[in-house]
PDB file of C-alpha atoms in Angstrom:
ATOM      1  CA  MET F 176      11.030  11.873   5.610  1.00 51.00           C
ATOM      2  CA  PHE F 177       8.270   9.340   6.185  1.00 73.00           C
ATOM      3  CA  SER F 178       9.125   6.315   4.026  1.00 85.00           C
ATOM      4  CA  ILE F 179       6.661   3.777   2.665  1.00 88.00           C
ATOM      5  CA  GLN F 180       8.151   1.187   5.040  1.00 90.00           C
ATOM      6  CA  ASP F 181       7.434   3.526   7.985  1.00 89.00           C
ATOM      7  CA  GLN F 182       3.873   4.046   6.769  1.00 88.00           C
ATOM      8  CA  ILE F 183       3.301   0.300   6.484  1.00 91.00           C
ATOM      9  CA  THR F 184       4.704  -0.320   9.968  1.00 90.00           C
ATOM     10  CA  GLU F 185       2.539   2.462  11.399  1.00 89.00           C
ATOM     11  CA  LEU F 186      -0.584   0.939   9.817  1.00 90.00           C
ATOM     12  CA  LEU F 187       0.055  -2.779  10.392  1.00 92.00           C
ATOM     13  CA  GLY F 188       2.944  -3.168  12.814  1.00 92.00           C
ATOM     14  CA  VAL F 189       6.019  -5.270  12.167  1.00 93.00           C
ATOM     15  CA  PRO F 190       5.641  -7.933   9.462  1.00 94.00           C
ATOM     16  CA  THR F 191       5.817 -11.612  10.378  1.00 93.00           C
ATOM     17  CA  SER F 192       8.400 -12.212   7.654  1.00 95.00           C
ATOM     18  CA  SER F 193       9.611 -10.877   4.340  1.00 94.00           C
ATOM     19  CA  CYS F 194      10.538 -12.252   0.944  1.00 94.00           C
ATOM     20  CA  GLY F 195      12.438  -9.896  -1.343  1.00 94.00           C
ATOM     21  CA  ASN F 196      10.589  -6.591  -1.193  1.00 94.00           C
ATOM     22  CA  GLN F 197       7.357  -8.197   0.043  1.00 96.00           C
ATOM     23  CA  TYR F 198       6.323  -7.962   3.688  1.00 96.00           C
ATOM     24  CA  ILE F 199       4.240 -10.930   4.799  1.00 96.00           C
ATOM     25  CA  TYR F 200       1.768 -10.528   7.660  1.00 96.00           C
ATOM     26  CA  GLN F 201       0.354 -13.341   9.786  1.00 95.00           C
ATOM     27  CA  THR F 202      -3.206 -11.989   9.621  1.00 96.00           C
ATOM     28  CA  CYS F 203      -5.066 -10.167   6.864  1.00 96.00           C
ATOM     29  CA  PRO F 204      -6.544  -6.975   8.372  1.00 94.00           C
ATOM     30  CA  LEU F 205      -9.632  -7.355   6.143  1.00 94.00           C
ATOM     31  CA  CYS F 206     -10.666 -11.035   6.193  1.00 96.00           C
ATOM     32  CA  PHE F 207      -8.714 -11.949   9.358  1.00 96.00           C
ATOM     33  CA  ASP F 208      -7.300 -15.107   7.803  1.00 95.00           C
ATOM     34  CA  ASN F 209      -4.252 -15.982   9.932  1.00 95.00           C
ATOM     35  CA  LYS F 210      -2.283 -18.195   7.545  1.00 95.00           C
ATOM     36  CA  LYS F 211       0.191 -15.573   6.224  1.00 94.00           C
ATOM     37  CA  HIS F 212      -1.768 -14.738   3.066  1.00 95.00           C
ATOM     38  CA  PHE F 213      -1.443 -10.915   3.353  1.00 96.00           C
ATOM     39  CA  TYR F 214       1.430  -9.408   1.337  1.00 97.00           C
ATOM     40  CA  ILE F 215       2.453  -5.771   0.982  1.00 97.00           C
ATOM     41  CA  ASN F 216       5.228  -4.404  -1.229  1.00 95.00           C
ATOM     42  CA  SER F 217       7.698  -2.440   0.893  1.00 92.00           C
ATOM     43  CA  GLN F 218       8.711  -0.250  -2.073  1.00 92.00           C
ATOM     44  CA  THR F 219       5.338   0.653  -3.607  1.00 93.00           C
ATOM     45  CA  GLY F 220       2.837   0.041  -0.809  1.00 93.00           C
ATOM     46  CA  LEU F 221       0.687  -2.145  -3.060  1.00 96.00           C
ATOM     47  CA  TRP F 222      -0.894  -5.006  -1.127  1.00 96.00           C
ATOM     48  CA  ASP F 223      -3.012  -8.090  -1.661  1.00 97.00           C
ATOM     49  CA  CYS F 224      -4.499 -10.969   0.287  1.00 96.00           C
ATOM     50  CA  LYS F 225      -4.117 -14.352  -1.359  1.00 96.00           C
ATOM     51  CA  LYS F 226      -7.132 -15.638   0.621  1.00 96.00           C
ATOM     52  CA  CYS F 227      -9.908 -13.014   0.178  1.00 96.00           C
ATOM     53  CA  GLY F 228      -8.536 -11.517  -3.064  1.00 96.00           C
ATOM     54  CA  GLU F 229      -8.652  -7.899  -1.864  1.00 95.00           C
ATOM     55  CA  SER F 230      -5.861  -5.637  -3.108  1.00 97.00           C
ATOM     56  CA  GLY F 231      -4.952  -1.979  -3.471  1.00 96.00           C
ATOM     57  CA  ASN F 232      -2.606   0.783  -2.377  1.00 94.00           C
ATOM     58  CA  LEU F 233      -1.890   2.349   1.020  1.00 91.00           C
ATOM     59  CA  TYR F 234      -4.665   4.909   0.600  1.00 89.00           C
ATOM     60  CA  LYS F 235      -7.257   2.168   0.030  1.00 93.00           C
ATOM     61  CA  LEU F 236      -5.909   0.133   2.950  1.00 92.00           C
ATOM     62  CA  LYS F 237      -6.121   3.169   5.209  1.00 90.00           C
ATOM     63  CA  LYS F 238      -9.718   3.715   4.102  1.00 91.00           C
ATOM     64  CA  GLU F 239     -10.626   0.026   4.580  1.00 91.00           C
ATOM     65  CA  LEU F 240      -9.161   0.043   8.092  1.00 89.00           C
ATOM     66  CA  GLY F 241     -10.964   3.270   9.012  1.00 89.00           C
ATOM     67  CA  VAL F 242      -7.738   5.057   9.886  1.00 85.00           C
ATOM     68  CA  THR F 243      -8.404   8.741  10.437  1.00 71.00           C
ATOM     69  CA  LYS F 244      -4.755   9.747  10.742  1.00 65.00           C
ATOM     70  CA  ASP F 245      -3.342  11.062   7.479  1.00 59.00           C
ATOM     71  CA  VAL F 246      -0.995   8.673   5.697  1.00 49.00           C
ATOM     72  CA  LYS F 247       1.134  10.299   3.029  1.00 55.00           C
ATOM     73  CA  ILE F 248       1.649   8.342  -0.149  1.00 52.00           C
ATOM     74  CA  LEU F 249       5.124   8.963  -1.505  1.00 52.00           C
ATOM     75  CA  GLY F 250       5.759   8.810  -5.196  1.00 52.00           C
ATOM     76  CA  LEU F 251       6.486  10.833  -8.282  1.00 53.00           C
ATOM     77  CA  LYS F 252       5.273  14.417  -8.192  1.00 52.00           C
ATOM     78  CA  LYS F 253       3.619  16.174 -11.104  1.00 53.00           C
ATOM     79  CA  LYS F 254       5.573  19.023 -12.566  1.00 53.00           C
ATOM     80  CA  GLU F 255       3.544  22.150 -12.010  1.00 56.00           C
ATOM     81  CA  ASN F 256       2.927  24.823 -14.631  1.00 58.00           C
ATOM     82  CA  LYS F 257       3.960  22.523 -17.428  1.00 54.00           C
ATOM     83  CA  PRO F 258       1.278  21.795 -20.040  1.00 55.00           C
ATOM     84  CA  GLN F 259       0.699  18.164 -20.861  1.00 51.00           C
ATOM     85  CA  SER F 260       0.795  17.248 -24.500  1.00 52.00           C
ATOM     86  CA  GLY F 261      -2.269  15.509 -25.805  1.00 53.00           C
ATOM     87  CA  ILE F 262      -2.484  12.729 -28.333  1.00 57.00           C
ATOM     88  CA  PRO F 263      -3.731  14.090 -31.668  1.00 55.00           C
ATOM     89  CA  PHE F 264      -6.676  12.239 -33.134  1.00 51.00           C
ATOM     90  CA  ASN F 265      -6.608  12.291 -36.931  1.00 51.00           C
TER      91      ASN F 265
END
């Protein structure tokens, strides 16, 4: 199975350092600031740059970087053939 950590490494390479579940990269791939302001969560794939303020998920990062190779986003799957209950408005 292709884990989120594997997806992150495939997109950005090996992180400069880590703190808890956050990977820290030397250079932001969007603003190119090289002062370790780019963080990505190794569990969820959510990322943000403390310098330029950009943030998002792996899909958005892939799009921003112009990656044409498919990156699978792992997460909870919807249960098929099960109707969703609506909220009644009275």
